[in-house]
């Protein structure tokens, strides 16, 4: 069995003492690839060094996390976008980006502005999005829809025949709604964005989680990618400890139970989903 962890912060300092061991355990458990979402300006270098040391296995993303805007985000974003203009840059996605109003709503508008700018990069540079959303479902859907619609207007005004010959469609954009934990209605709304997957990790194993029922009711396995969000959100029986990619086997076992499929099938289908969504990681 091989699987892909689409969301790990393995460059985090919590792994400084034993990062090589953690990686070896991941590969031994069946991880074929691990994707690394960026957090802020300071995490770019350790993330890149780690990816460069593991070519064909670890892949970096670029983006500014919604909880890390601070007071420098207007300078940080152009610096990050400049990285995307370099030929042969290594980034496979824009992430992680999004909205988080759980701890702090003081940058309510600024978070939406920064997220909208970074959704624009995904369209401009043809990369998938890794979207983080907490206590902000409505606003996230609104910003994403607004930016995608704005880009339809641009493309149809350049090509007026498109708007006449067929219904305007949302332009091709792909990605992951990371750490999905919402209701069935929210899942359906997110799945209406074609080309987007729901990222599922340790939370699905938590005893009181409503997520298994939501998945069974409205989410086909073909719309799921696996993720740890390491070092956070370790699955049962490691709950509360530092998470790592090797623990994904617990998530796979739980999904196999939810969908009445073999663990091998869950690993295979979610691997195909991940490679379809992140074509630069093939
Ligand atoms: Ni994350």
PDB file of C-alpha atoms and ligand atoms in Angstrom:
ATOM      1  CA  UNK A   1       0.000   0.000   0.000  1.00  0.00           C
ATOM      2  CA  UNK A   2       1.277   3.478  -0.884  1.00  0.00           C
ATOM      3  CA  UNK A   3      -0.355   6.806  -0.110  1.00  0.00           C
ATOM      4  CA  UNK A   4       0.259  10.557  -0.359  1.00  0.00           C
ATOM      5  CA  UNK A   5       0.209  12.990   2.558  1.00  0.00           C
ATOM      6  CA  UNK A   6      -0.960  16.208   0.883  1.00  0.00           C
ATOM      7  CA  UNK A   7      -0.387  18.437   3.911  1.00  0.00           C
ATOM      8  CA  UNK A   8       2.545  18.190   6.317  1.00  0.00           C
ATOM      9  CA  UNK A   9       4.608  20.871   8.071  1.00  0.00           C
ATOM     10  CA  UNK A  10       7.584  18.535   8.455  1.00  0.00           C
ATOM     11  CA  UNK A  11       9.946  21.522   8.329  1.00  0.00           C
ATOM     12  CA  UNK A  12       8.431  22.718  11.652  1.00  0.00           C
ATOM     13  CA  UNK A  13      10.895  22.989  14.543  1.00  0.00           C
ATOM     14  CA  UNK A  14       8.939  20.323  16.431  1.00  0.00           C
ATOM     15  CA  UNK A  15      10.724  17.850  14.114  1.00  0.00           C
ATOM     16  CA  UNK A  16      14.235  19.308  14.504  1.00  0.00           C
ATOM     17  CA  UNK A  17      15.479  16.519  16.769  1.00  0.00           C
ATOM     18  CA  UNK A  18      14.333  13.516  14.731  1.00  0.00           C
ATOM     19  CA  UNK A  19      13.202  14.647  11.279  1.00  0.00           C
ATOM     20  CA  UNK A  20      15.135  11.903   9.442  1.00  0.00           C
ATOM     21  CA  UNK A  21      13.548   9.218  11.631  1.00  0.00           C
ATOM     22  CA  UNK A  22      10.081  10.685  11.064  1.00  0.00           C
ATOM     23  CA  UNK A  23      10.673  10.631   7.299  1.00  0.00           C
ATOM     24  CA  UNK A  24      11.941   7.066   7.384  1.00  0.00           C
ATOM     25  CA  UNK A  25       8.878   5.949   9.362  1.00  0.00           C
ATOM     26  CA  UNK A  26       6.662   7.670   6.780  1.00  0.00           C
ATOM     27  CA  UNK A  27       8.320   5.860   3.867  1.00  0.00           C
ATOM     28  CA  UNK A  28       8.260   2.549   5.773  1.00  0.00           C
ATOM     29  CA  UNK A  29       4.520   2.988   6.399  1.00  0.00           C
ATOM     30  CA  UNK A  30       3.887   3.474   2.661  1.00  0.00           C
ATOM     31  CA  UNK A  31       4.042   7.235   2.068  1.00  0.00           C
ATOM     32  CA  UNK A  32       5.178   7.754  -1.533  1.00  0.00           C
ATOM     33  CA  UNK A  33       5.063  11.563  -1.477  1.00  0.00           C
ATOM     34  CA  UNK A  34       4.568  14.331   1.077  1.00  0.00           C
ATOM     35  CA  UNK A  35       3.411  17.837   0.153  1.00  0.00           C
ATOM     36  CA  UNK A  36       4.627  20.791   2.245  1.00  0.00           C
ATOM     37  CA  UNK A  37       2.345  23.851   2.562  1.00  0.00           C
ATOM     38  CA  UNK A  38       4.178  27.033   3.487  1.00  0.00           C
ATOM     39  CA  UNK A  39       3.214  29.182   6.510  1.00  0.00           C
ATOM     40  CA  UNK A  40       5.060  32.541   6.367  1.00  0.00           C
ATOM     41  CA  UNK A  41       8.216  34.264   5.087  1.00  0.00           C
ATOM     42  CA  UNK A  42      10.432  32.505   7.645  1.00  0.00           C
ATOM     43  CA  UNK A  43       9.332  28.963   6.796  1.00  0.00           C
ATOM     44  CA  UNK A  44      10.222  29.161   3.076  1.00  0.00           C
ATOM     45  CA  UNK A  45      13.913  28.370   3.511  1.00  0.00           C
ATOM     46  CA  UNK A  46      13.611  25.341   5.829  1.00  0.00           C
ATOM     47  CA  UNK A  47      10.771  24.017   3.649  1.00  0.00           C
ATOM     48  CA  UNK A  48      12.847  24.362   0.455  1.00  0.00           C
ATOM     49  CA  UNK A  49      15.935  22.748   2.005  1.00  0.00           C
ATOM     50  CA  UNK A  50      13.854  19.781   3.121  1.00  0.00           C
ATOM     51  CA  UNK A  51      12.232  19.389  -0.305  1.00  0.00           C
ATOM     52  CA  UNK A  52      15.577  19.709  -2.122  1.00  0.00           C
ATOM     53  CA  UNK A  53      17.030  16.946   0.075  1.00  0.00           C
ATOM     54  CA  UNK A  54      14.196  14.615  -0.973  1.00  0.00           C
ATOM     55  CA  UNK A  55      13.582  15.080  -4.696  1.00  0.00           C
ATOM     56  CA  UNK A  56      10.597  13.218  -6.115  1.00  0.00           C
ATOM     57  CA  UNK A  57       9.280  12.679  -2.589  1.00  0.00           C
ATOM     58  CA  UNK A  58       8.737  16.048  -0.880  1.00  0.00           C
ATOM     59  CA  UNK A  59       7.182  19.006  -2.706  1.00  0.00           C
ATOM     60  CA  UNK A  60       6.883  22.623  -1.481  1.00  0.00           C
ATOM     61  CA  UNK A  61       3.987  25.081  -1.849  1.00  0.00           C
ATOM     62  CA  UNK A  62       4.075  28.869  -1.559  1.00  0.00           C
ATOM     63  CA  UNK A  63       1.593  31.103   0.246  1.00  0.00           C
ATOM     64  CA  UNK A  64       0.919  33.052   3.421  1.00  0.00           C
ATOM     65  CA  UNK A  65      -1.196  31.393   6.129  1.00  0.00           C
ATOM     66  CA  UNK A  66      -4.222  33.476   7.215  1.00  0.00           C
ATOM     67  CA  UNK A  67      -3.083  33.466  10.870  1.00  0.00           C
ATOM     68  CA  UNK A  68       0.343  34.807   9.878  1.00  0.00           C
ATOM     69  CA  UNK A  69      -0.524  38.079   8.133  1.00  0.00           C
ATOM     70  CA  UNK A  70       0.964  40.140  10.961  1.00  0.00           C
ATOM     71  CA  UNK A  71       1.675  43.737   9.966  1.00  0.00           C
ATOM     72  CA  UNK A  72       4.000  42.880   7.074  1.00  0.00           C
ATOM     73  CA  UNK A  73       1.686  40.953   4.754  1.00  0.00           C
ATOM     74  CA  UNK A  74       1.554  43.716   2.153  1.00  0.00           C
ATOM     75  CA  UNK A  75       5.326  43.355   1.722  1.00  0.00           C
ATOM     76  CA  UNK A  76       5.426  39.572   2.110  1.00  0.00           C
ATOM     77  CA  UNK A  77       2.897  38.815  -0.640  1.00  0.00           C
ATOM     78  CA  UNK A  78       4.811  40.539  -3.482  1.00  0.00           C
ATOM     79  CA  UNK A  79       8.002  38.783  -2.336  1.00  0.00           C
ATOM     80  CA  UNK A  80       6.199  35.429  -2.528  1.00  0.00           C
ATOM     81  CA  UNK A  81       4.656  36.183  -5.898  1.00  0.00           C
ATOM     82  CA  UNK A  82       8.102  37.072  -7.262  1.00  0.00           C
ATOM     83  CA  UNK A  83       9.169  33.483  -6.481  1.00  0.00           C
ATOM     84  CA  UNK A  84       6.408  32.217  -8.769  1.00  0.00           C
ATOM     85  CA  UNK A  85       7.692  34.263 -11.703  1.00  0.00           C
ATOM     86  CA  UNK A  86      11.030  32.418 -11.686  1.00  0.00           C
ATOM     87  CA  UNK A  87      11.324  29.804 -14.409  1.00  0.00           C
ATOM     88  CA  UNK A  88      11.373  26.225 -13.048  1.00  0.00           C
ATOM     89  CA  UNK A  89      10.314  27.288  -9.558  1.00  0.00           C
ATOM     90  CA  UNK A  90       9.648  24.206  -7.380  1.00  0.00           C
ATOM     91  CA  UNK A  91       6.211  25.122  -6.003  1.00  0.00           C
ATOM     92  CA  UNK A  92       3.384  22.697  -6.785  1.00  0.00           C
ATOM     93  CA  UNK A  93       0.550  24.775  -5.281  1.00  0.00           C
ATOM     94  CA  UNK A  94      -0.524  28.009  -3.603  1.00  0.00           C
ATOM     95  CA  UNK A  95      -0.801  27.241   0.101  1.00  0.00           C
ATOM     96  CA  UNK A  96      -1.650  27.341   2.655  1.00  0.00           C
ATOM     97  CA  UNK A  97      -3.991  30.247   2.190  1.00  0.00           C
ATOM     98  CA  UNK A  98      -7.507  31.014   3.347  1.00  0.00           C
ATOM     99  CA  UNK A  99      -9.419  32.507   6.262  1.00  0.00           C
ATOM    100  CA  UNK A 100      -9.278  31.790   9.987  1.00  0.00           C
ATOM    101  CA  UNK A 101     -11.569  33.661  12.391  1.00  0.00           C
ATOM    102  CA  UNK A 102     -11.269  31.182  15.259  1.00  0.00           C
ATOM    103  CA  UNK A 103      -8.814  32.994  17.548  1.00  0.00           C
ATOM    104  CA  UNK A 104      -8.618  36.407  15.988  1.00  0.00           C
ATOM    105  CA  UNK A 105     -11.031  38.470  13.888  1.00  0.00           C
ATOM    106  CA  UNK A 106      -9.012  41.700  14.105  1.00  0.00           C
ATOM    107  CA  UNK A 107      -7.820  41.354  10.481  1.00  0.00           C
ATOM    108  CA  UNK A 108     -11.254  40.344   9.189  1.00  0.00           C
ATOM    109  CA  UNK A 109     -11.085  42.334   5.928  1.00  0.00           C
ATOM    110  CA  UNK A 110      -7.319  42.014   5.491  1.00  0.00           C
ATOM    111  CA  UNK A 111      -7.532  38.213   5.591  1.00  0.00           C
ATOM    112  CA  UNK A 112     -10.082  38.297   2.785  1.00  0.00           C
ATOM    113  CA  UNK A 113      -7.940  40.678   0.755  1.00  0.00           C
ATOM    114  CA  UNK A 114      -4.805  38.544   1.168  1.00  0.00           C
ATOM    115  CA  UNK A 115      -6.734  35.365   0.356  1.00  0.00           C
ATOM    116  CA  UNK A 116      -8.247  36.918  -2.759  1.00  0.00           C
ATOM    117  CA  UNK A 117      -4.826  38.026  -4.008  1.00  0.00           C
ATOM    118  CA  UNK A 118      -3.459  34.503  -3.550  1.00  0.00           C
ATOM    119  CA  UNK A 119      -6.449  32.884  -5.285  1.00  0.00           C
ATOM    120  CA  UNK A 120      -5.549  35.204  -8.142  1.00  0.00           C
ATOM    121  CA  UNK A 121      -2.024  33.714  -8.229  1.00  0.00           C
ATOM    122  CA  UNK A 122      -3.491  30.232  -8.550  1.00  0.00           C
ATOM    123  CA  UNK A 123      -5.316  31.310 -11.706  1.00  0.00           C
ATOM    124  CA  UNK A 124      -2.479  33.440 -13.093  1.00  0.00           C
ATOM    125  CA  UNK A 125       0.229  30.787 -12.587  1.00  0.00           C
ATOM    126  CA  UNK A 126      -1.968  27.727 -13.184  1.00  0.00           C
ATOM    127  CA  UNK A 127      -1.459  26.127  -9.765  1.00  0.00           C
ATOM    128  CA  UNK A 128      -3.875  24.381  -7.386  1.00  0.00           C
ATOM    129  CA  UNK A 129      -4.912  25.947  -4.073  1.00  0.00           C
ATOM    130  CA  UNK A 130      -4.442  24.533  -0.572  1.00  0.00           C
ATOM    131  CA  UNK A 131      -7.223  26.312   1.319  1.00  0.00           C
ATOM    132  CA  UNK A 132      -7.402  26.611   5.116  1.00  0.00           C
ATOM    133  CA  UNK A 133     -10.782  27.644   6.536  1.00  0.00           C
ATOM    134  CA  UNK A 134     -11.787  27.909  10.182  1.00  0.00           C
ATOM    135  CA  UNK A 135     -14.947  29.659  11.398  1.00  0.00           C
ATOM    136  CA  UNK A 136     -15.111  31.294   7.982  1.00  0.00           C
ATOM    137  CA  UNK A 137     -16.948  28.963   5.600  1.00  0.00           C
ATOM    138  CA  UNK A 138     -19.323  31.606   4.257  1.00  0.00           C
ATOM    139  CA  UNK A 139     -16.641  34.258   3.736  1.00  0.00           C
ATOM    140  CA  UNK A 140     -14.205  31.771   2.150  1.00  0.00           C
ATOM    141  CA  UNK A 141     -16.777  30.597  -0.405  1.00  0.00           C
ATOM    142  CA  UNK A 142     -17.632  34.220  -1.162  1.00  0.00           C
ATOM    143  CA  UNK A 143     -14.033  35.331  -1.797  1.00  0.00           C
ATOM    144  CA  UNK A 144     -13.250  32.232  -3.872  1.00  0.00           C
ATOM    145  CA  UNK A 145     -16.389  32.682  -5.963  1.00  0.00           C
ATOM    146  CA  UNK A 146     -15.751  36.413  -6.430  1.00  0.00           C
ATOM    147  CA  UNK A 147     -12.203  35.918  -7.691  1.00  0.00           C
ATOM    148  CA  UNK A 148     -13.182  33.051  -9.996  1.00  0.00           C
ATOM    149  CA  UNK A 149     -16.097  35.089 -11.411  1.00  0.00           C
ATOM    150  CA  UNK A 150     -13.906  38.130 -11.938  1.00  0.00           C
ATOM    151  CA  UNK A 151     -11.647  35.941 -14.050  1.00  0.00           C
ATOM    152  CA  UNK A 152     -14.565  34.681 -16.132  1.00  0.00           C
ATOM    153  CA  UNK A 153     -15.428  38.292 -16.935  1.00  0.00           C
ATOM    154  CA  UNK A 154     -11.880  38.888 -18.130  1.00  0.00           C
ATOM    155  CA  UNK A 155     -11.783  35.782 -20.292  1.00  0.00           C
ATOM    156  CA  UNK A 156     -15.231  36.303 -21.827  1.00  0.00           C
ATOM    157  CA  UNK A 157     -14.589  39.966 -22.620  1.00  0.00           C
ATOM    158  CA  UNK A 158     -11.438  38.961 -24.502  1.00  0.00           C
ATOM    159  CA  UNK A 159     -13.341  36.176 -26.246  1.00  0.00           C
ATOM    160  CA  UNK A 160     -16.898  37.442 -26.717  1.00  0.00           C
ATOM    161  CA  UNK A 161     -17.829  34.316 -28.682  1.00  0.00           C
ATOM    162  CA  UNK A 162     -17.473  32.275 -25.477  1.00  0.00           C
ATOM    163  CA  UNK A 163     -20.228  34.123 -23.664  1.00  0.00           C
ATOM    164  CA  UNK A 164     -22.553  33.798 -26.650  1.00  0.00           C
ATOM    165  CA  UNK A 165     -21.908  30.178 -27.517  1.00  0.00           C
ATOM    166  CA  UNK A 166     -22.119  28.632 -24.055  1.00  0.00           C
ATOM    167  CA  UNK A 167     -23.068  29.405 -20.510  1.00  0.00           C
ATOM    168  CA  UNK A 168     -20.314  31.121 -18.597  1.00  0.00           C
ATOM    169  CA  UNK A 169     -18.597  28.556 -16.448  1.00  0.00           C
ATOM    170  CA  UNK A 170     -16.330  29.030 -13.516  1.00  0.00           C
ATOM    171  CA  UNK A 171     -12.772  28.944 -14.912  1.00  0.00           C
ATOM    172  CA  UNK A 172     -10.618  25.928 -14.252  1.00  0.00           C
ATOM    173  CA  UNK A 173      -9.309  26.098 -10.754  1.00  0.00           C
ATOM    174  CA  UNK A 174      -8.381  23.140  -8.609  1.00  0.00           C
ATOM    175  CA  UNK A 175      -7.232  22.477  -5.100  1.00  0.00           C
ATOM    176  CA  UNK A 176      -8.015  21.152  -1.659  1.00  0.00           C
ATOM    177  CA  UNK A 177     -10.313  22.370   1.076  1.00  0.00           C
ATOM    178  CA  UNK A 178      -7.855  21.408   3.782  1.00  0.00           C
ATOM    179  CA  UNK A 179      -8.957  19.843   7.085  1.00  0.00           C
ATOM    180  CA  UNK A 180     -12.612  19.688   6.153  1.00  0.00           C
ATOM    181  CA  UNK A 181     -14.806  19.360   9.249  1.00  0.00           C
ATOM    182  CA  UNK A 182     -18.116  20.919   8.299  1.00  0.00           C
ATOM    183  CA  UNK A 183     -21.704  19.858   7.797  1.00  0.00           C
ATOM    184  CA  UNK A 184     -23.187  17.847   4.919  1.00  0.00           C
ATOM    185  CA  UNK A 185     -24.549  21.096   3.431  1.00  0.00           C
ATOM    186  CA  UNK A 186     -21.095  22.702   3.578  1.00  0.00           C
ATOM    187  CA  UNK A 187     -19.511  19.609   2.013  1.00  0.00           C
ATOM    188  CA  UNK A 188     -21.979  19.750  -0.864  1.00  0.00           C
ATOM    189  CA  UNK A 189     -21.312  23.432  -1.382  1.00  0.00           C
ATOM    190  CA  UNK A 190     -17.537  22.855  -1.483  1.00  0.00           C
ATOM    191  CA  UNK A 191     -17.891  19.887  -3.839  1.00  0.00           C
ATOM    192  CA  UNK A 192     -19.799  22.126  -6.248  1.00  0.00           C
ATOM    193  CA  UNK A 193     -16.367  23.619  -7.030  1.00  0.00           C
ATOM    194  CA  UNK A 194     -15.299  21.144  -9.706  1.00  0.00           C
ATOM    195  CA  UNK A 195     -11.693  20.081  -9.412  1.00  0.00           C
ATOM    196  CA  UNK A 196     -11.554  20.592  -5.658  1.00  0.00           C
ATOM    197  CA  UNK A 197     -11.023  17.828  -3.092  1.00  0.00           C
ATOM    198  CA  UNK A 198     -11.737  17.674   0.623  1.00  0.00           C
ATOM    199  CA  UNK A 199      -8.625  17.082   2.744  1.00  0.00           C
ATOM    200  CA  UNK A 200      -9.285  14.422   5.373  1.00  0.00           C
ATOM    201  CA  UNK A 201      -6.976  13.606   8.286  1.00  0.00           C
ATOM    202  CA  UNK A 202      -6.870  12.671  11.959  1.00  0.00           C
ATOM    203  CA  UNK A 203     -10.144  14.383  12.878  1.00  0.00           C
ATOM    204  CA  UNK A 204     -12.107  11.620  11.117  1.00  0.00           C
ATOM    205  CA  UNK A 205     -10.873   9.146  13.768  1.00  0.00           C
ATOM    206  CA  UNK A 206     -11.990  11.240  16.764  1.00  0.00           C
ATOM    207  CA  UNK A 207     -14.676   9.491  18.818  1.00  0.00           C
ATOM    208  CA  UNK A 208     -17.365  12.172  18.705  1.00  0.00           C
ATOM    209  CA  UNK A 209     -16.620  13.432  15.194  1.00  0.00           C
ATOM    210  CA  UNK A 210     -19.689  13.839  12.948  1.00  0.00           C
ATOM    211  CA  UNK A 211     -17.331  13.675   9.957  1.00  0.00           C
ATOM    212  CA  UNK A 212     -17.726   9.923   9.209  1.00  0.00           C
ATOM    213  CA  UNK A 213     -21.477  10.370   8.713  1.00  0.00           C
ATOM    214  CA  UNK A 214     -21.029  13.468   6.570  1.00  0.00           C
ATOM    215  CA  UNK A 215     -18.535  11.639   4.359  1.00  0.00           C
ATOM    216  CA  UNK A 216     -20.745   8.571   4.037  1.00  0.00           C
ATOM    217  CA  UNK A 217     -23.783  10.690   3.150  1.00  0.00           C
ATOM    218  CA  UNK A 218     -22.482  13.188   0.610  1.00  0.00           C
ATOM    219  CA  UNK A 219     -18.754  12.805  -0.194  1.00  0.00           C
ATOM    220  CA  UNK A 220     -17.571  10.232  -2.751  1.00  0.00           C
ATOM    221  CA  UNK A 221     -14.128   8.740  -2.128  1.00  0.00           C
ATOM    222  CA  UNK A 222     -13.146  10.201  -5.510  1.00  0.00           C
ATOM    223  CA  UNK A 223     -13.292  13.694  -3.927  1.00  0.00           C
ATOM    224  CA  UNK A 224     -10.997  13.005  -0.942  1.00  0.00           C
ATOM    225  CA  UNK A 225      -7.267  13.473  -0.443  1.00  0.00           C
ATOM    226  CA  UNK A 226      -5.345  12.359   2.640  1.00  0.00           C
ATOM    227  CA  UNK A 227      -3.497  14.779   4.906  1.00  0.00           C
ATOM    228  CA  UNK A 228      -1.905  14.835   8.338  1.00  0.00           C
ATOM    229  CA  UNK A 229      -1.440  18.580   8.998  1.00  0.00           C
ATOM    230  CA  UNK A 230       1.566  17.318  10.985  1.00  0.00           C
ATOM    231  CA  UNK A 231       2.588  18.195  13.651  1.00  0.00           C
ATOM    232  CA  UNK A 232      -1.086  18.881  14.447  1.00  0.00           C
ATOM    233  CA  UNK A 233      -4.268  16.786  14.672  1.00  0.00           C
ATOM    234  CA  UNK A 234      -2.844  13.313  15.279  1.00  0.00           C
ATOM    235  CA  UNK A 235      -5.379  10.511  14.759  1.00  0.00           C
ATOM    236  CA  UNK A 236      -6.571   8.126  17.465  1.00  0.00           C
ATOM    237  CA  UNK A 237      -4.731   6.362  19.179  1.00  0.00           C
ATOM    238  CA  UNK A 238      -2.068   9.100  18.984  1.00  0.00           C
ATOM    239  CA  UNK A 239      -4.530  11.935  19.613  1.00  0.00           C
ATOM    240  CA  UNK A 240      -2.941  14.870  21.468  1.00  0.00           C
ATOM    241  CA  UNK A 241       0.606  13.833  20.535  1.00  0.00           C
ATOM    242  CA  UNK A 242       2.759  15.192  17.730  1.00  0.00           C
ATOM    243  CA  UNK A 243       1.352  13.995  14.410  1.00  0.00           C
ATOM    244  CA  UNK A 244       3.461  12.452  11.630  1.00  0.00           C
ATOM    245  CA  UNK A 245       2.870  11.006   8.171  1.00  0.00           C
ATOM    246  CA  UNK A 246       3.293   7.383   9.322  1.00  0.00           C
ATOM    247  CA  UNK A 247       0.118   7.783  11.419  1.00  0.00           C
ATOM    248  CA  UNK A 248      -1.893   8.119   8.176  1.00  0.00           C
ATOM    249  CA  UNK A 249      -2.496   4.366   8.288  1.00  0.00           C
ATOM    250  CA  UNK A 250      -5.049   5.063  11.058  1.00  0.00           C
ATOM    251  CA  UNK A 251      -6.900   7.516   8.822  1.00  0.00           C
ATOM    252  CA  UNK A 252      -6.830   5.075   5.903  1.00  0.00           C
ATOM    253  CA  UNK A 253      -8.234   2.299   8.110  1.00  0.00           C
ATOM    254  CA  UNK A 254     -11.050   4.582   9.259  1.00  0.00           C
ATOM    255  CA  UNK A 255     -11.921   5.608   5.693  1.00  0.00           C
ATOM    256  CA  UNK A 256     -11.904   1.949   4.640  1.00  0.00           C
ATOM    257  CA  UNK A 257     -14.492   1.309   7.363  1.00  0.00           C
ATOM    258  CA  UNK A 258     -16.613   4.343   6.395  1.00  0.00           C
ATOM    259  CA  UNK A 259     -16.684   3.471   2.685  1.00  0.00           C
ATOM    260  CA  UNK A 260     -16.673  -0.346   3.089  1.00  0.00           C
ATOM    261  CA  UNK A 261     -13.578  -0.604   0.892  1.00  0.00           C
ATOM    262  CA  UNK A 262     -10.151  -2.190   1.344  1.00  0.00           C
ATOM    263  CA  UNK A 263      -7.433  -0.005   2.831  1.00  0.00           C
ATOM    264  CA  UNK A 264      -5.437  -0.611  -0.387  1.00  0.00           C
ATOM    265  CA  UNK A 265      -8.306   0.801  -2.472  1.00  0.00           C
ATOM    266  CA  UNK A 266      -8.588   3.874  -0.244  1.00  0.00           C
ATOM    267  CA  UNK A 267      -4.845   4.472  -0.578  1.00  0.00           C
ATOM    268  CA  UNK A 268      -4.925   3.961  -4.357  1.00  0.00           C
ATOM    269  CA  UNK A 269      -7.949   6.176  -5.060  1.00  0.00           C
ATOM    270  CA  UNK A 270      -6.782   9.011  -2.798  1.00  0.00           C
ATOM    271  CA  UNK A 271      -3.313   8.829  -4.407  1.00  0.00           C
ATOM    272  CA  UNK A 272      -4.902   9.223  -7.858  1.00  0.00           C
ATOM    273  CA  UNK A 273      -6.978  12.123  -6.525  1.00  0.00           C
ATOM    274  CA  UNK A 274      -3.864  13.832  -5.146  1.00  0.00           C
ATOM    275  CA  UNK A 275      -1.870  13.450  -8.377  1.00  0.00           C
ATOM    276  CA  UNK A 276      -4.812  14.699 -10.436  1.00  0.00           C
ATOM    277  CA  UNK A 277      -5.093  17.778  -8.206  1.00  0.00           C
ATOM    278  CA  UNK A 278      -1.324  18.439  -7.976  1.00  0.00           C
ATOM    279  CA  UNK A 279      -0.042  17.508 -11.465  1.00  0.00           C
ATOM    280  CA  UNK A 280       3.402  19.038 -10.818  1.00  0.00           C
ATOM    281  CA  UNK A 281       4.020  16.312  -8.201  1.00  0.00           C
ATOM    282  CA  UNK A 282       3.752  13.441 -10.689  1.00  0.00           C
TER     283      UNK A 282
HETATM  284 NI1  LIG B   1      -1.462  23.273   7.763  1.00  0.00          NI
END
